[in-house]
PDB file of C-alpha atoms in Angstrom:
ATOM      1  CA  UNK A 460      14.054 -38.791  79.381  1.00  0.00           C
ATOM      2  CA  UNK A 461      10.599 -38.343  77.930  1.00  0.00           C
ATOM      3  CA  UNK A 462      10.145 -37.214  74.350  1.00  0.00           C
ATOM      4  CA  UNK A 463       7.513 -37.153  71.603  1.00  0.00           C
ATOM      5  CA  UNK A 464       6.837 -38.857  68.280  1.00  0.00           C
ATOM      6  CA  UNK A 465       8.047 -35.943  66.150  1.00  0.00           C
ATOM      7  CA  UNK A 466      11.401 -35.894  67.963  1.00  0.00           C
ATOM      8  CA  UNK A 467      11.827 -39.659  67.531  1.00  0.00           C
ATOM      9  CA  UNK A 468      11.042 -39.343  63.811  1.00  0.00           C
ATOM     10  CA  UNK A 469      13.553 -36.501  63.391  1.00  0.00           C
ATOM     11  CA  UNK A 470      16.249 -38.481  65.230  1.00  0.00           C
ATOM     12  CA  UNK A 471      15.525 -41.608  63.152  1.00  0.00           C
ATOM     13  CA  UNK A 472      15.701 -39.562  59.944  1.00  0.00           C
ATOM     14  CA  UNK A 473      19.032 -38.060  61.028  1.00  0.00           C
ATOM     15  CA  UNK A 474      20.382 -41.560  61.693  1.00  0.00           C
ATOM     16  CA  UNK A 475      19.216 -42.858  58.282  1.00  0.00           C
ATOM     17  CA  UNK A 476      20.668 -39.768  56.633  1.00  0.00           C
ATOM     18  CA  UNK A 477      24.074 -39.958  58.300  1.00  0.00           C
ATOM     19  CA  UNK A 478      24.519 -43.743  58.337  1.00  0.00           C
ATOM     20  CA  UNK A 479      23.084 -44.581  54.905  1.00  0.00           C
ATOM     21  CA  UNK A 480      21.758 -41.817  52.647  1.00  0.00           C
ATOM     22  CA  UNK A 481      24.681 -39.374  52.625  1.00  0.00           C
ATOM     23  CA  UNK A 482      27.286 -42.134  52.017  1.00  0.00           C
ATOM     24  CA  UNK A 483      25.158 -43.121  48.987  1.00  0.00           C
ATOM     25  CA  UNK A 484      25.084 -39.559  47.653  1.00  0.00           C
ATOM     26  CA  UNK A 485      21.541 -38.551  48.662  1.00  0.00           C
ATOM     27  CA  UNK A 486      19.641 -37.101  51.629  1.00  0.00           C
ATOM     28  CA  UNK A 487      16.865 -38.832  53.558  1.00  0.00           C
ATOM     29  CA  UNK A 488      13.550 -36.997  53.327  1.00  0.00           C
ATOM     30  CA  UNK A 489      10.966 -37.063  56.119  1.00  0.00           C
ATOM     31  CA  UNK A 490       7.374 -37.651  55.031  1.00  0.00           C
ATOM     32  CA  UNK A 491       5.073 -35.639  57.320  1.00  0.00           C
ATOM     33  CA  UNK A 492       2.591 -38.530  57.158  1.00  0.00           C
ATOM     34  CA  UNK A 493       2.511 -41.994  55.527  1.00  0.00           C
ATOM     35  CA  UNK A 494       0.335 -40.758  52.652  1.00  0.00           C
ATOM     36  CA  UNK A 495       2.992 -38.297  51.520  1.00  0.00           C
ATOM     37  CA  UNK A 496       5.756 -40.942  51.398  1.00  0.00           C
ATOM     38  CA  UNK A 497       4.887 -42.101  47.862  1.00  0.00           C
ATOM     39  CA  UNK A 498       4.650 -38.515  46.636  1.00  0.00           C
ATOM     40  CA  UNK A 499       8.113 -37.774  48.010  1.00  0.00           C
ATOM     41  CA  UNK A 500       9.557 -40.978  46.537  1.00  0.00           C
ATOM     42  CA  UNK A 501       8.347 -40.156  43.040  1.00  0.00           C
ATOM     43  CA  UNK A 502       9.501 -36.517  43.062  1.00  0.00           C
ATOM     44  CA  UNK A 503      12.908 -35.715  41.670  1.00  0.00           C
ATOM     45  CA  UNK A 504      15.316 -36.845  38.998  1.00  0.00           C
ATOM     46  CA  UNK A 505      14.685 -40.084  37.119  1.00  0.00           C
ATOM     47  CA  UNK A 506      17.250 -42.801  37.745  1.00  0.00           C
ATOM     48  CA  UNK A 507      18.243 -41.291  41.096  1.00  0.00           C
ATOM     49  CA  UNK A 508      18.134 -42.954  44.491  1.00  0.00           C
ATOM     50  CA  UNK A 509      15.432 -41.825  46.945  1.00  0.00           C
ATOM     51  CA  UNK A 510      15.264 -42.432  50.700  1.00  0.00           C
ATOM     52  CA  UNK A 511      12.106 -41.500  52.620  1.00  0.00           C
ATOM     53  CA  UNK A 512      11.339 -42.080  56.304  1.00  0.00           C
ATOM     54  CA  UNK A 513       8.016 -41.826  58.104  1.00  0.00           C
ATOM     55  CA  UNK A 514       6.266 -42.606  61.400  1.00  0.00           C
ATOM     56  CA  UNK A 515       3.856 -45.453  60.700  1.00  0.00           C
ATOM     57  CA  UNK A 516       2.231 -45.604  64.128  1.00  0.00           C
ATOM     58  CA  UNK A 517       2.715 -46.798  67.679  1.00  0.00           C
ATOM     59  CA  UNK A 518       1.275 -48.858  70.517  1.00  0.00           C
ATOM     60  CA  UNK A 519       1.393 -48.605  74.286  1.00  0.00           C
ATOM     61  CA  UNK A 520       4.398 -50.554  75.542  1.00  0.00           C
ATOM     62  CA  UNK A 521       3.170 -51.135  79.097  1.00  0.00           C
ATOM     63  CA  UNK A 522       0.115 -52.818  80.570  1.00  0.00           C
ATOM     64  CA  UNK A 523      -0.604 -49.907  82.894  1.00  0.00           C
ATOM     65  CA  UNK A 524      -2.337 -46.972  81.192  1.00  0.00           C
ATOM     66  CA  UNK A 525      -0.105 -44.634  83.228  1.00  0.00           C
ATOM     67  CA  UNK A 526       3.044 -46.150  81.719  1.00  0.00           C
ATOM     68  CA  UNK A 527       4.494 -43.520  79.327  1.00  0.00           C
ATOM     69  CA  UNK A 528       6.453 -46.047  77.216  1.00  0.00           C
ATOM     70  CA  UNK A 529       5.479 -46.180  73.554  1.00  0.00           C
ATOM     71  CA  UNK A 530       6.568 -48.732  70.935  1.00  0.00           C
ATOM     72  CA  UNK A 531       6.854 -46.747  67.687  1.00  0.00           C
ATOM     73  CA  UNK A 532       6.910 -48.237  64.200  1.00  0.00           C
ATOM     74  CA  UNK A 533       9.106 -46.318  61.778  1.00  0.00           C
ATOM     75  CA  UNK A 534       9.647 -46.962  58.063  1.00  0.00           C
ATOM     76  CA  UNK A 535      12.680 -46.275  55.927  1.00  0.00           C
ATOM     77  CA  UNK A 536      12.008 -46.658  52.202  1.00  0.00           C
ATOM     78  CA  UNK A 537      14.776 -46.929  49.626  1.00  0.00           C
ATOM     79  CA  UNK A 538      13.875 -46.694  45.940  1.00  0.00           C
ATOM     80  CA  UNK A 539      15.598 -46.055  42.651  1.00  0.00           C
ATOM     81  CA  UNK A 540      13.459 -43.838  40.451  1.00  0.00           C
ATOM     82  CA  UNK A 541      12.949 -45.454  37.063  1.00  0.00           C
ATOM     83  CA  UNK A 542      13.980 -43.641  33.926  1.00  0.00           C
ATOM     84  CA  UNK A 543      16.506 -43.287  31.168  1.00  0.00           C
ATOM     85  CA  UNK A 544      19.433 -42.769  33.565  1.00  0.00           C
ATOM     86  CA  UNK A 545      18.664 -45.834  35.704  1.00  0.00           C
ATOM     87  CA  UNK A 546      20.411 -48.494  33.651  1.00  0.00           C
ATOM     88  CA  UNK A 547      23.907 -49.677  34.450  1.00  0.00           C
ATOM     89  CA  UNK A 548      24.192 -48.189  37.932  1.00  0.00           C
ATOM     90  CA  UNK A 549      25.270 -50.234  40.909  1.00  0.00           C
ATOM     91  CA  UNK A 550      22.049 -49.526  42.825  1.00  0.00           C
ATOM     92  CA  UNK A 551      20.437 -52.948  43.117  1.00  0.00           C
ATOM     93  CA  UNK A 552      17.391 -52.523  45.338  1.00  0.00           C
ATOM     94  CA  UNK A 553      17.997 -55.518  47.595  1.00  0.00           C
ATOM     95  CA  UNK A 554      21.658 -54.656  48.152  1.00  0.00           C
ATOM     96  CA  UNK A 555      20.675 -51.084  49.066  1.00  0.00           C
ATOM     97  CA  UNK A 556      17.964 -52.317  51.455  1.00  0.00           C
ATOM     98  CA  UNK A 557      20.466 -54.636  53.151  1.00  0.00           C
ATOM     99  CA  UNK A 558      22.977 -51.792  53.503  1.00  0.00           C
ATOM    100  CA  UNK A 559      20.270 -49.598  55.033  1.00  0.00           C
ATOM    101  CA  UNK A 560      19.290 -52.346  57.479  1.00  0.00           C
ATOM    102  CA  UNK A 561      22.912 -52.866  58.591  1.00  0.00           C
ATOM    103  CA  UNK A 562      23.481 -49.119  58.984  1.00  0.00           C
ATOM    104  CA  UNK A 563      20.395 -48.489  61.139  1.00  0.00           C
ATOM    105  CA  UNK A 564      19.719 -51.624  63.204  1.00  0.00           C
ATOM    106  CA  UNK A 565      20.679 -51.139  66.845  1.00  0.00           C
ATOM    107  CA  UNK A 566      22.232 -47.682  66.368  1.00  0.00           C
ATOM    108  CA  UNK A 567      21.694 -44.975  68.974  1.00  0.00           C
ATOM    109  CA  UNK A 568      18.649 -42.703  68.667  1.00  0.00           C
ATOM    110  CA  UNK A 569      18.646 -39.704  71.015  1.00  0.00           C
ATOM    111  CA  UNK A 570      15.531 -39.738  73.190  1.00  0.00           C
ATOM    112  CA  UNK A 571      14.816 -43.436  72.621  1.00  0.00           C
ATOM    113  CA  UNK A 572      15.090 -46.223  75.180  1.00  0.00           C
ATOM    114  CA  UNK A 573      17.365 -48.239  72.920  1.00  0.00           C
ATOM    115  CA  UNK A 574      18.221 -48.438  69.253  1.00  0.00           C
ATOM    116  CA  UNK A 575      15.906 -49.365  66.397  1.00  0.00           C
ATOM    117  CA  UNK A 576      14.969 -53.047  66.219  1.00  0.00           C
ATOM    118  CA  UNK A 577      14.629 -54.411  62.692  1.00  0.00           C
ATOM    119  CA  UNK A 578      11.128 -55.853  62.091  1.00  0.00           C
ATOM    120  CA  UNK A 579      11.118 -56.769  58.410  1.00  0.00           C
ATOM    121  CA  UNK A 580      11.198 -55.633  54.811  1.00  0.00           C
ATOM    122  CA  UNK A 581       8.729 -55.668  51.952  1.00  0.00           C
ATOM    123  CA  UNK A 582       8.778 -54.516  48.342  1.00  0.00           C
ATOM    124  CA  UNK A 583       7.100 -51.231  47.525  1.00  0.00           C
ATOM    125  CA  UNK A 584       4.336 -51.096  44.951  1.00  0.00           C
ATOM    126  CA  UNK A 585       1.867 -48.742  43.346  1.00  0.00           C
ATOM    127  CA  UNK A 586      -1.824 -48.634  44.270  1.00  0.00           C
ATOM    128  CA  UNK A 587      -2.433 -50.758  41.171  1.00  0.00           C
ATOM    129  CA  UNK A 588      -0.075 -53.431  42.509  1.00  0.00           C
ATOM    130  CA  UNK A 589       2.878 -52.792  40.181  1.00  0.00           C
ATOM    131  CA  UNK A 590       6.123 -53.557  41.995  1.00  0.00           C
ATOM    132  CA  UNK A 591       8.689 -50.768  42.133  1.00  0.00           C
ATOM    133  CA  UNK A 592      12.445 -51.151  42.379  1.00  0.00           C
ATOM    134  CA  UNK A 593      12.750 -50.650  46.103  1.00  0.00           C
ATOM    135  CA  UNK A 594      11.951 -51.819  49.598  1.00  0.00           C
ATOM    136  CA  UNK A 595      10.295 -50.522  52.734  1.00  0.00           C
ATOM    137  CA  UNK A 596      12.107 -51.488  55.934  1.00  0.00           C
ATOM    138  CA  UNK A 597      10.216 -51.549  59.229  1.00  0.00           C
ATOM    139  CA  UNK A 598      11.894 -50.659  62.523  1.00  0.00           C
ATOM    140  CA  UNK A 599      10.570 -50.508  66.081  1.00  0.00           C
ATOM    141  CA  UNK A 600      11.762 -47.911  68.592  1.00  0.00           C
ATOM    142  CA  UNK A 601      10.823 -47.748  72.271  1.00  0.00           C
ATOM    143  CA  UNK A 602      10.572 -44.339  73.932  1.00  0.00           C
ATOM    144  CA  UNK A 603       8.906 -42.636  76.878  1.00  0.00           C
ATOM    145  CA  UNK A 604       6.182 -40.255  75.761  1.00  0.00           C
ATOM    146  CA  UNK A 605       5.779 -36.814  77.298  1.00  0.00           C
ATOM    147  CA  UNK A 606       3.411 -36.839  80.251  1.00  0.00           C
ATOM    148  CA  UNK A 607       0.243 -34.811  79.654  1.00  0.00           C
TER     149      UNK A 607
END
């Protein structure tokens, strides 16, 4: 079944929401583009958990230019907003990132040609290089793009 990037992103966001965010008392938010991810992370109540997903990019999965398979890179970012209410909560960033990874890796994504493959994790930071209390997890998803 062929699909498109926006459908894969929506399905990935629904998976992150159901498997991780909702059980942790929040909802996953979809960033319409990577540049908006930081804006969405920093919006909201201080001390609260934030989960943002976005489509980072993709590459052709086949050697033949007629091959419709696409290898998409998707990000799921988990962050605890800093503030007065942040202290004393059981929201350690690494533990949350590990829980997110376990919840998402290999799960079913409608429209994809297999579940998300875990590709790594890195801390999130500001443009100035200040580390934030959170991680960005990278997943790869294979799907067949719509034929033009």
